[in-house]
Coordinates of N, CA and C in Angstrom, one line a residue:
X1 N -19.9 -6.9 6.3 CA -19.9 -5.5 5.8 C -19.4 -5.5 4.4
X2 N -20.2 -4.8 3.5 CA -19.8 -4.7 2.1 C -19.9 -3.3 1.7
X3 N -19.4 -3.0 0.5 CA -19.6 -1.7 -0.2 C -21.0 -1.7 -0.7
X4 N -21.5 -0.6 -1.2 CA -22.9 -0.6 -1.7 C -23.1 -1.5 -2.9
X5 N -22.0 -1.9 -3.6 CA -22.1 -2.8 -4.7 C -21.8 -4.3 -4.3
X6 N -21.9 -4.5 -2.9 CA -21.8 -5.8 -2.4 C -20.4 -6.5 -2.4
X7 N -19.4 -5.7 -2.5 CA -18.0 -6.2 -2.6 C -17.4 -6.2 -1.2
X8 N -16.3 -7.1 -1.1 CA -15.8 -7.4 0.3 C -14.4 -7.0 0.6
X9 N -13.7 -6.4 -0.3 CA -12.3 -6.0 0.0 C -12.2 -4.5 0.4
X10 N -12.2 -4.2 1.7 CA -12.2 -2.8 2.2 C -11.2 -1.9 1.6
X11 N -10.0 -2.4 1.3 CA -8.9 -1.6 0.8 C -9.3 -1.0 -0.6
X12 N -10.3 -1.6 -1.3 CA -10.7 -1.1 -2.6 C -11.8 -0.1 -2.6
X13 N -12.4 0.1 -1.4 CA -13.6 0.9 -1.4 C -13.3 2.4 -1.4
X14 N -14.2 3.2 -2.0 CA -13.9 4.7 -1.9 C -14.0 5.2 -0.5
X15 N -13.4 6.4 -0.3 CA -13.4 6.9 1.1 C -14.7 7.6 1.5
X16 N -15.0 7.6 2.8 CA -16.2 8.2 3.2 C -16.3 9.7 2.8
X17 N -17.6 10.2 2.5 CA -17.8 11.5 2.1 C -17.4 12.6 3.1
X18 N -17.6 12.2 4.4 CA -17.3 13.2 5.5 C -15.8 13.2 5.9
X19 N -15.0 12.5 5.1 CA -13.5 12.4 5.3 C -13.1 11.7 6.6
X20 N -14.0 11.0 7.2 CA -13.7 10.2 8.4 C -12.7 9.0 8.0
X21 N -11.8 8.7 8.8 CA -10.9 7.6 8.6 C -11.7 6.3 8.5
X22 N -11.6 5.5 7.5 CA -12.4 4.3 7.3 C -12.3 3.4 8.6
X23 N -11.2 3.5 9.3 CA -11.1 2.6 10.5 C -12.2 2.9 11.5
X24 N -12.7 4.1 11.5 CA -13.8 4.4 12.5 C -15.1 3.7 12.0
X25 N -15.3 3.6 10.7 CA -16.4 2.8 10.3 C -16.3 1.4 10.5
X26 N -15.1 0.8 10.5 CA -14.9 -0.6 10.8 C -15.1 -0.9 12.3
X27 N -14.9 0.1 13.1 CA -15.1 0.0 14.5 C -16.7 -0.2 14.7
X28 N -17.4 0.6 14.0 CA -18.9 0.5 14.1 C -19.4 -0.9 13.7
X29 N -18.7 -1.4 12.6 CA -19.1 -2.8 12.2 C -18.8 -3.8 13.3
X30 N -17.6 -3.6 14.0 CA -17.3 -4.5 15.1 C -18.3 -4.5 16.2
X31 N -18.7 -3.3 16.5 CA -19.7 -3.1 17.6 C -21.0 -3.8 17.2
X32 N -21.4 -3.6 16.0 CA -22.7 -4.3 15.5 C -22.5 -5.8 15.6
X33 N -21.4 -6.3 15.2 CA -21.1 -7.8 15.2 C -21.2 -8.3 16.6
X34 N -20.6 -7.6 17.6 CA -20.7 -8.1 19.0 C -22.1 -8.0 19.5
X35 N -22.9 -7.1 19.0 CA -24.3 -6.9 19.5 C -25.2 -8.1 19.1
X36 N -24.7 -8.8 18.1 CA -25.5 -10.0 17.7 C -25.5 -11.1 18.8
X37 N -24.5 -11.0 19.7 CA -24.4 -11.9 20.9 C -24.5 -13.4 20.5
X38 N -23.7 -13.8 19.5 CA -23.6 -15.2 19.2 C -22.5 -15.9 20.1
X39 N -22.6 -17.2 20.1 CA -21.6 -17.9 20.9 C -20.3 -18.2 20.2
X40 N -20.3 -18.0 18.9 CA -19.1 -18.2 18.1 C -19.2 -17.3 16.8
X41 N -18.0 -17.1 16.2 CA -18.0 -16.5 14.9 C -17.1 -17.3 14.0
X42 N -17.3 -17.1 12.6 CA -16.6 -18.0 11.7 C -16.1 -17.3 10.5
X43 N -14.9 -17.7 10.1 CA -14.3 -17.3 8.8 C -14.0 -18.5 7.9
X44 N -14.0 -18.3 6.6 CA -13.5 -19.3 5.7 C -12.0 -19.3 5.7
X45 N -11.4 -20.1 4.9 CA -10.0 -20.3 5.0 C -9.2 -19.1 4.5
X46 N -9.7 -18.5 3.4 CA -9.0 -17.3 2.8 C -8.9 -16.2 3.8
X47 N -10.0 -15.9 4.5 CA -10.1 -14.8 5.4 C -9.2 -15.1 6.7
X48 N -9.2 -16.4 7.1 CA -8.3 -16.8 8.2 C -6.9 -16.6 7.9
X49 N -6.5 -16.9 6.6 CA -5.2 -16.7 6.1 C -4.6 -15.3 6.3
X50 N -5.5 -14.3 6.3 CA -5.0 -12.9 6.5 C -4.4 -12.8 7.9
X51 N -4.8 -13.6 8.9 CA -4.2 -13.5 10.2 C -3.1 -14.5 10.4
X52 N -3.2 -15.6 9.7 CA -2.2 -16.7 9.8 C -1.7 -17.1 8.4
X53 N -0.8 -16.3 7.9 CA -0.4 -16.5 6.5 C 0.5 -17.7 6.2
X54 N 1.1 -18.3 7.3 CA 2.1 -19.3 7.0 C 1.4 -20.7 6.8
X55 N 2.1 -21.5 6.0 CA 1.6 -22.9 5.7 C 2.3 -23.9 6.4
X56 N 1.6 -24.8 7.0 CA 2.2 -26.0 7.7 C 2.6 -27.0 6.7
X57 N 3.9 -27.4 6.8 CA 4.5 -28.4 5.8 C 4.4 -29.7 6.5
X58 N 3.4 -30.5 6.2 CA 3.3 -31.8 6.8 C 4.3 -32.8 6.3
X59 N 4.7 -33.7 7.2 CA 5.7 -34.8 6.8 C 5.1 -36.1 7.2
X60 N 3.9 -36.2 7.7 CA 3.3 -37.4 8.2 C 2.2 -37.9 7.3
X61 N 1.6 -39.1 7.7 CA 0.5 -39.7 7.0 C -0.8 -39.0 7.5
X62 N -1.8 -39.1 6.6 CA -3.1 -38.5 7.0 C -3.8 -39.4 8.0
X63 N -4.7 -38.8 8.8 CA -5.5 -39.5 9.8 C -6.4 -40.6 9.2
X64 N -6.9 -40.3 7.9 CA -7.5 -41.4 7.2 C -9.0 -41.5 7.4
X65 N -9.6 -41.0 8.5 CA -11.0 -41.1 8.7 C -11.5 -39.9 9.6
X66 N -12.8 -39.7 9.5 CA -13.3 -38.6 10.3 C -13.8 -39.1 11.7
X67 N -14.3 -38.1 12.5 CA -14.8 -38.5 13.8 C -13.9 -38.1 15.0
X68 N -12.6 -37.8 14.7 CA -11.7 -37.4 15.8 C -12.0 -36.0 16.2
X69 N -12.1 -35.8 17.5 CA -12.3 -34.4 18.1 C -11.3 -34.2 19.2
X70 N -10.8 -32.9 19.2 CA -10.0 -32.5 20.3 C -10.5 -31.2 20.9
X71 N -10.7 -31.2 22.2 CA -11.2 -30.0 22.8 C -10.1 -29.3 23.5
X72 N -9.7 -28.2 23.0 CA -8.5 -27.4 23.5 C -9.0 -26.4 24.5
X73 N -8.3 -25.2 24.5 CA -8.6 -24.2 25.5 C -10.0 -23.6 25.2
X74 N -10.9 -23.5 26.2 CA -12.2 -23.0 26.1 C -12.5 -21.9 27.1
X75 N -11.5 -21.0 27.3 CA -11.7 -20.0 28.4 C -12.2 -18.6 27.9
X76 N -12.2 -18.4 26.5 CA -12.8 -17.1 26.0 C -14.3 -17.2 26.0
X77 N -14.9 -16.0 26.0 CA -16.4 -15.9 26.1 C -17.0 -16.4 24.8
X78 N -16.3 -16.3 23.7 CA -16.8 -16.8 22.4 C -15.7 -17.7 21.8
X79 N -16.1 -18.4 20.7 CA -15.2 -19.3 20.0 C -15.1 -18.8 18.6
X80 N -13.8 -18.8 18.1 CA -13.6 -18.5 16.7 C -13.5 -19.8 15.9
X81 N -14.2 -20.0 14.8 CA -14.3 -21.2 14.0 C -13.8 -20.9 12.6
X82 N -13.0 -21.8 12.1 CA -12.6 -21.7 10.7 C -12.7 -23.1 10.1
X83 N -12.8 -23.2 8.7 CA -12.8 -24.4 8.0 C -11.6 -24.5 7.1
X84 N -10.8 -25.5 7.3 CA -9.6 -25.6 6.6 C -9.5 -27.0 5.8
X85 N -10.0 -27.0 4.5 CA -10.0 -28.2 3.8 C -8.7 -28.9 3.5
X86 N -7.6 -28.1 3.5 CA -6.3 -28.6 3.2 C -5.5 -28.9 4.5
X87 N -6.1 -28.5 5.6 CA -5.4 -28.8 6.9 C -3.9 -28.4 6.9
X88 N -3.7 -27.1 6.6 CA -2.3 -26.6 6.5 C -2.2 -25.2 7.0
X89 N -3.2 -24.6 7.7 CA -3.0 -23.3 8.3 C -2.1 -23.5 9.5
X90 N -1.0 -22.7 9.5 CA 0.0 -22.8 10.6 C -0.4 -21.7 11.6
X91 N -1.0 -22.2 12.7 CA -1.4 -21.2 13.7 C -0.2 -20.9 14.6
X92 N 0.1 -19.6 14.6 CA 1.3 -19.2 15.4 C 0.9 -18.8 16.8
X93 N -0.3 -18.7 17.1 CA -0.8 -18.5 18.5 C -2.2 -19.1 18.5
X94 N -2.7 -19.3 19.8 CA -3.9 -20.1 19.9 C -5.2 -19.4 20.0
X95 N -5.2 -18.1 19.7 CA -6.4 -17.3 19.7 C -6.4 -16.3 18.5
X96 N -7.6 -15.9 18.1 CA -7.8 -14.9 17.1 C -8.7 -13.8 17.7
X97 N -8.1 -12.6 17.8 CA -8.8 -11.4 18.4 C -9.3 -11.8 19.8
X98 N -8.5 -12.5 20.5 CA -8.8 -12.9 21.9 C -9.7 -14.1 22.1
X99 N -10.2 -14.7 21.0 CA -11.1 -15.8 21.2 C -10.4 -17.2 20.8
X100 N -10.7 -18.2 21.6 CA -10.1 -19.5 21.3 C -10.5 -20.0 20.0
X101 N -9.7 -20.9 19.4 CA -9.9 -21.3 18.0 C -10.4 -22.7 17.9
X102 N -11.3 -23.0 17.0 CA -11.8 -24.3 16.6 C -11.7 -24.4 15.1
X103 N -10.9 -25.4 14.6 CA -10.8 -25.6 13.2 C -11.4 -26.9 12.7
X104 N -12.1 -26.8 11.6 CA -12.8 -28.0 11.0 C -12.0 -28.5 9.9
X105 N -11.6 -29.8 10.0 CA -10.7 -30.4 9.0 C -11.4 -31.6 8.4
X106 N -10.7 -32.1 7.3 CA -11.2 -33.3 6.6 C -10.2 -34.5 7.0
X107 N -10.6 -35.7 6.5 CA -9.8 -36.9 6.9 C -8.4 -36.9 6.2
X108 N -8.1 -35.9 5.4 CA -6.8 -35.7 4.8 C -5.8 -35.1 5.7
X109 N -6.3 -34.6 6.9 CA -5.4 -33.9 7.9 C -4.4 -34.9 8.3
X110 N -3.1 -34.4 8.4 CA -2.0 -35.3 8.8 C -1.9 -35.5 10.3
X111 N -1.3 -36.6 10.7 CA -1.2 -36.8 12.1 C -0.3 -35.8 12.8
X112 N 0.8 -35.3 12.1 CA 1.6 -34.3 12.7 C 1.0 -33.0 12.8
X113 N 0.0 -32.7 11.8 CA -0.7 -31.4 11.9 C -1.6 -31.4 13.1
X114 N -2.3 -32.5 13.4 CA -3.2 -32.6 14.5 C -2.3 -32.5 15.8
X115 N -1.1 -33.0 15.8 CA -0.3 -32.9 17.0 C 0.1 -31.5 17.2
X116 N 0.4 -30.7 16.1 CA 0.7 -29.3 16.3 C -0.5 -28.5 16.9
X117 N -1.7 -28.8 16.5 CA -2.9 -28.2 17.1 C -3.0 -28.5 18.5
X118 N -2.8 -29.8 18.9 CA -2.9 -30.2 20.3 C -1.9 -29.6 21.1
X119 N -0.6 -29.5 20.6 CA 0.4 -28.8 21.4 C 0.1 -27.4 21.7
X120 N -0.6 -26.8 20.8 CA -1.0 -25.4 21.0 C -2.4 -25.2 21.6
X121 N -3.0 -26.3 22.1 CA -4.2 -26.3 22.8 C -5.4 -25.8 21.9
X122 N -5.3 -26.0 20.6 CA -6.3 -25.5 19.6 C -7.3 -26.7 19.3
X123 N -8.6 -26.4 19.5 CA -9.6 -27.4 19.3 C -9.7 -27.7 17.8
X124 N -10.1 -29.0 17.5 CA -10.4 -29.3 16.1 C -11.4 -30.4 16.0
X125 N -12.0 -30.5 14.8 CA -13.0 -31.6 14.5 C -12.5 -32.1 13.1
X126 N -12.3 -33.4 13.0 CA -12.0 -34.1 11.8 C -13.3 -34.7 11.2
X127 N -13.7 -34.3 10.0 CA -14.9 -34.9 9.4 C -14.6 -35.7 8.2
X128 N -15.5 -36.6 7.8 CA -15.2 -37.5 6.6 C -15.2 -36.6 5.4
X129 N -16.1 -35.6 5.3 CA -16.2 -34.7 4.2 C -16.2 -33.3 4.7
X130 N -15.1 -32.6 4.6 CA -15.1 -31.2 5.1 C -16.0 -30.3 4.3
X131 N -16.5 -30.7 3.1 CA -17.4 -29.8 2.4 C -18.8 -30.0 2.8
X132 N -19.1 -31.0 3.7 CA -20.4 -31.2 4.2 C -20.6 -30.3 5.4
X133 N -21.1 -29.1 5.1 CA -21.2 -28.1 6.2 C -22.3 -28.4 7.2
X134 N -23.3 -29.1 6.7 CA -24.4 -29.5 7.7 C -23.8 -30.4 8.7
X135 N -23.1 -31.4 8.3 CA -22.5 -32.3 9.3 C -21.5 -31.6 10.2
X136 N -20.7 -30.6 9.6 CA -19.8 -29.9 10.4 C -20.5 -29.1 11.5
X137 N -21.6 -28.5 11.2 CA -22.4 -27.8 12.2 C -23.0 -28.7 13.3
X138 N -23.3 -29.9 12.8 CA -23.8 -30.9 13.8 C -22.7 -31.2 14.8
X139 N -21.5 -31.4 14.3 CA -20.4 -31.7 15.2 C -20.1 -30.6 16.1
X140 N -20.2 -29.3 15.6 CA -19.9 -28.2 16.5 C -20.9 -28.1 17.6
X141 N -22.2 -28.4 17.3 CA -23.2 -28.4 18.4 C -23.0 -29.6 19.3
X142 N -22.8 -30.8 18.8 CA -22.7 -32.0 19.6 C -21.5 -31.9 20.6
X143 N -20.3 -31.5 20.0 CA -19.1 -31.5 20.7 C -18.8 -30.3 21.5
X144 N -19.3 -29.1 21.1 CA -19.0 -27.8 21.7 C -20.2 -27.1 22.2
X145 N -21.4 -27.6 22.0 CA -22.6 -27.0 22.4 C -22.8 -25.5 21.9
X146 N -22.3 -25.3 20.7 CA -22.5 -24.0 20.1 C -23.8 -24.0 19.2
X147 N -24.7 -23.1 19.6 CA -26.0 -23.0 18.9 C -26.1 -21.9 17.9
X148 N -25.3 -20.8 18.2 CA -25.4 -19.6 17.3 C -24.1 -19.2 16.9
X149 N -23.9 -19.0 15.5 CA -22.6 -18.6 14.9 C -22.8 -17.4 14.0
X150 N -22.0 -16.4 14.2 CA -21.9 -15.3 13.3 C -21.0 -15.6 12.1
X151 N -21.5 -15.9 10.9 CA -20.7 -16.2 9.8 C -20.3 -14.9 9.1
X152 N -19.0 -14.7 9.1 CA -18.4 -13.4 8.6 C -17.6 -13.5 7.4
X153 N -17.9 -14.6 6.6 CA -17.2 -14.7 5.3 C -15.9 -15.5 5.3
X154 N -15.3 -15.5 4.2 CA -15.6 -14.7 3.0 C -16.7 -15.2 2.1
X155 N -16.8 -14.7 0.9 CA -17.9 -15.0 0.0 C -18.1 -16.4 -0.3
X156 N -16.9 -17.2 -0.4 CA -17.0 -18.6 -0.8 C -17.7 -19.4 0.3
X157 N -17.3 -19.2 1.5 CA -18.0 -19.9 2.6 C -19.4 -19.5 2.8
X158 N -19.7 -18.2 2.6 CA -21.1 -17.7 2.6 C -21.9 -18.4 1.6
X159 N -21.4 -18.5 0.4 CA -22.1 -19.1 -0.7 C -22.4 -20.6 -0.5
X160 N -21.4 -21.3 0.1 CA -21.6 -22.7 0.4 C -22.7 -22.9 1.4
X161 N -22.7 -22.0 2.5 CA -23.7 -22.1 3.5 C -25.1 -21.8 2.9
X162 N -25.1 -20.8 2.0 CA -26.4 -20.4 1.4 C -26.9 -21.6 0.6
X163 N -26.1 -22.3 -0.1 CA -26.5 -23.4 -1.0 C -27.1 -24.6 -0.2
X164 N -26.5 -24.8 1.0 CA -27.0 -25.8 1.9 C -28.2 -25.4 2.8
X165 N -28.6 -24.2 2.6 CA -29.8 -23.7 3.4 C -29.6 -23.6 4.9
X166 N -28.3 -23.2 5.3 CA -27.9 -23.2 6.7 C -28.0 -21.8 7.3
X167 N -28.4 -20.8 6.6 CA -28.4 -19.4 7.1 C -29.8 -19.1 7.6
X168 N -29.9 -18.6 8.8 CA -31.2 -18.2 9.4 C -31.4 -16.7 9.3
X169 N -30.4 -15.9 9.3 CA -30.5 -14.5 9.2 C -29.3 -13.8 8.5
X170 N -29.6 -12.8 7.8 CA -28.6 -12.0 7.1 C -28.5 -10.6 7.8
X171 N -27.3 -10.3 8.4 CA -27.1 -9.1 9.0 C -26.1 -8.3 8.1
X172 N -26.5 -7.4 7.4 CA -25.8 -6.7 6.3 C -25.5 -5.3 6.7
X173 N -24.2 -5.0 6.9 CA -23.8 -3.6 7.2 C -23.2 -3.0 5.9
X174 N -23.8 -2.0 5.4 CA -23.4 -1.4 4.1 C -22.5 -0.1 4.4
X175 N -21.3 -0.2 3.9 CA -20.3 0.9 4.0 C -20.6 1.8 2.9
X176 N -20.6 3.2 3.1 CA -21.0 4.1 2.1 C -19.8 4.4 1.1
X177 N -19.5 3.4 0.3 CA -18.5 3.5 -0.7 C -18.7 2.4 -1.7
X178 N -17.9 2.5 -2.8 CA -18.0 1.7 -4.0 C -16.7 1.0 -4.3
X179 N -16.8 -0.2 -4.8 CA -15.6 -0.9 -5.4 C -15.7 -0.7 -6.9
X180 N -16.6 -1.4 -7.5 CA -16.9 -1.2 -8.9 C -16.2 -2.2 -9.9
X181 N -15.3 -3.0 -9.4 CA -14.6 -4.0 -10.2 C -15.4 -5.3 -10.3
X182 N -15.7 -5.8 -11.5 CA -16.5 -7.0 -11.7 C -15.9 -8.2 -11.0
X183 N -14.6 -8.3 -11.0 CA -14.0 -9.5 -10.4 C -13.7 -9.5 -8.9
X184 N -14.1 -8.4 -8.3 CA -13.9 -8.3 -6.8 C -14.9 -9.2 -6.2
X185 N -14.5 -10.0 -5.1 CA -15.4 -10.9 -4.4 C -16.6 -10.2 -3.8
X186 N -17.7 -10.9 -3.8 CA -18.9 -10.3 -3.3 C -19.4 -11.1 -2.1
X187 N -20.5 -10.7 -1.5 CA -21.0 -11.3 -0.3 C -21.2 -12.8 -0.4
X188 N -21.8 -13.3 -1.5 CA -22.1 -14.7 -1.7 C -21.3 -15.1 -3.0
X189 N -20.4 -16.1 -2.9 CA -19.6 -16.5 -4.1 C -19.7 -18.0 -4.2
X190 N -20.9 -18.5 -4.6 CA -21.0 -20.0 -4.7 C -20.3 -20.5 -5.9
X191 N -19.4 -21.5 -5.7 CA -18.6 -22.0 -6.8 C -19.4 -23.2 -7.5
X192 N -20.3 -22.8 -8.3 CA -21.1 -23.8 -9.0 C -21.2 -23.5 -10.5
X193 N -22.1 -24.2 -11.2 CA -22.4 -24.0 -12.6 C -23.5 -23.1 -12.8
X194 N -23.6 -22.6 -14.0 CA -24.6 -21.5 -14.4 C -26.0 -22.0 -14.2
X195 N -26.2 -23.3 -14.3 CA -27.6 -23.8 -14.2 C -28.0 -24.0 -12.7
X196 N -27.1 -23.9 -11.8 CA -27.4 -24.0 -10.4 C -27.9 -22.7 -9.8
X197 N -28.8 -22.9 -8.8 CA -29.4 -21.7 -8.1 C -29.2 -21.9 -6.6
X198 N -28.1 -21.5 -6.0 CA -27.8 -21.7 -4.6 C -28.8 -21.1 -3.6
X199 N -29.5 -20.1 -4.0 CA -30.5 -19.5 -3.1 C -31.9 -20.0 -3.4
X200 N -32.1 -20.9 -4.3 CA -33.4 -21.4 -4.6 C -34.1 -22.0 -3.4
X201 N -35.4 -21.6 -3.3 CA -36.2 -22.1 -2.2 C -36.1 -21.3 -0.9
X202 N -35.4 -20.1 -1.0 CA -35.2 -19.3 0.2 C -35.6 -17.9 -0.2
X203 N -36.2 -17.2 0.8 CA -36.6 -15.8 0.5 C -36.3 -15.0 1.8
X204 N -36.2 -13.7 1.6 CA -35.8 -12.8 2.7 C -37.0 -11.9 3.2
X205 N -37.1 -11.8 4.5 CA -38.0 -10.8 5.1 C -37.2 -9.8 5.9
X206 N -37.4 -8.5 5.5 CA -36.7 -7.4 6.2 C -37.3 -7.3 7.6
X207 N -36.4 -7.4 8.6 CA -36.9 -7.3 10.0 C -36.4 -6.1 10.7
X208 N -35.4 -5.4 10.2 CA -35.0 -4.1 10.8 C -34.1 -3.4 9.8
X209 N -34.0 -2.0 10.0 CA -33.2 -1.2 9.2 C -32.8 0.0 10.0
X210 N -31.5 0.2 10.1 CA -31.0 1.3 10.9 C -29.9 2.2 10.2
X211 N -30.0 3.5 10.4 CA -29.0 4.4 9.8 C -28.0 4.6 11.0
X212 N -26.8 4.3 10.7 CA -25.7 4.4 11.8 C -24.9 5.7 11.4
X213 N -23.8 5.9 12.2 CA -23.0 7.1 12.0 C -22.2 7.0 10.7
X214 N -21.8 8.1 10.2 CA -20.9 8.2 9.0 C -21.6 7.6 7.7
X215 N -22.9 7.5 7.7 CA -23.6 7.0 6.5 C -23.7 5.5 6.4
X216 N -23.3 4.8 7.4 CA -23.5 3.3 7.4 C -25.0 3.0 7.6
X217 N -25.4 1.9 6.9 CA -26.7 1.4 7.0 C -26.7 0.0 7.4
X218 N -27.5 -0.4 8.4 CA -27.5 -1.8 8.9 C -28.9 -2.4 8.6
X219 N -28.9 -3.5 7.8 CA -30.1 -4.2 7.4 C -30.1 -5.6 8.0
X220 N -31.2 -6.0 8.5 CA -31.3 -7.4 9.0 C -32.5 -8.1 8.3
X221 N -32.2 -9.3 7.8 CA -33.2 -10.0 7.1 C -33.4 -11.4 7.7
X222 N -34.6 -11.9 7.8 CA -34.8 -13.3 8.2 C -34.9 -14.2 7.0
X223 N -34.3 -15.3 7.0 CA -34.4 -16.3 5.9 C -35.6 -17.1 6.1
X224 N -36.4 -17.3 5.1 CA -37.5 -18.2 5.1 C -37.3 -19.3 4.1
X225 N -37.5 -20.6 4.5 CA -37.3 -21.7 3.6 C -38.7 -22.1 3.0
X226 N -38.8 -22.0 1.7 CA -40.1 -22.3 1.1 C -40.3 -23.8 1.0
X227 N -41.6 -24.2 1.3 CA -41.9 -25.7 1.2 C -41.9 -26.1 -0.2
X228 N -41.4 -27.3 -0.4 CA -41.3 -27.9 -1.8 C -42.5 -28.6 -2.1

C-alpha cells in the first residue's frame, strides 16, 4: 500500500477526504492482502524491526558457512519470512501477527544467535550469501515447500527482488493521500548506481483494477520478462 505518490510511510500521508480514520483504510489493505491467498508473507529487515526493535548482542563465533537449516514451529496457516543480513533481530516472541517466523541469515550469523532462535522454536535458513535472493527463495521452497509469497516491503527488499527478476505480480493498493517529500521511501528502492536499471527487461500488464471503499484503488499487474 502506498500514497498516490508511491511513498511508504503511512504516518506521513494526508488524511482521507471523507474524514474516515486511516485505520479503517489499513483494514481494507489487510483484507486485500489475505485475499491473495499466499502461503507466506515477507518483510525486509527495517520493516521487521518495527515489531522487534531490540538488537541481539552476540558473544559467540559465527557459524562460518551456509546450508544450516532449522525447522521450528509450523502450526500457523501461513509463514512470516524476513531477511536479516546482520543476524541480530532479537525476537521476543515466536510469531508475528499470529504467523510462525522464518528468518533468512548469512554465514556471519553467530552460534549463540542460532541457539536463541532454536530455543524460541523459530525457523531459520543460513545461506552463503544472504544478498543472493534467488538462492534464498530456492531454500525456502526446498526446505519449507513454500511456492507463493506476498512480498510486503519495505522498498529496499522490493527493489532487490525487482533487480533479480523475482517478482511475478504487483498488487498495488493506493491510499487516497499524499506524502510529497522527496526523501521518503518509495515502493521500489534499489540501492544501485545511476547507470543501473533494476527493472530492465521487465514490463507490466494490467490484469485488474478495482475501486474500493473510502477512495482506495487496487491495481494488479502481471510481470512479463522480455527475452534477451
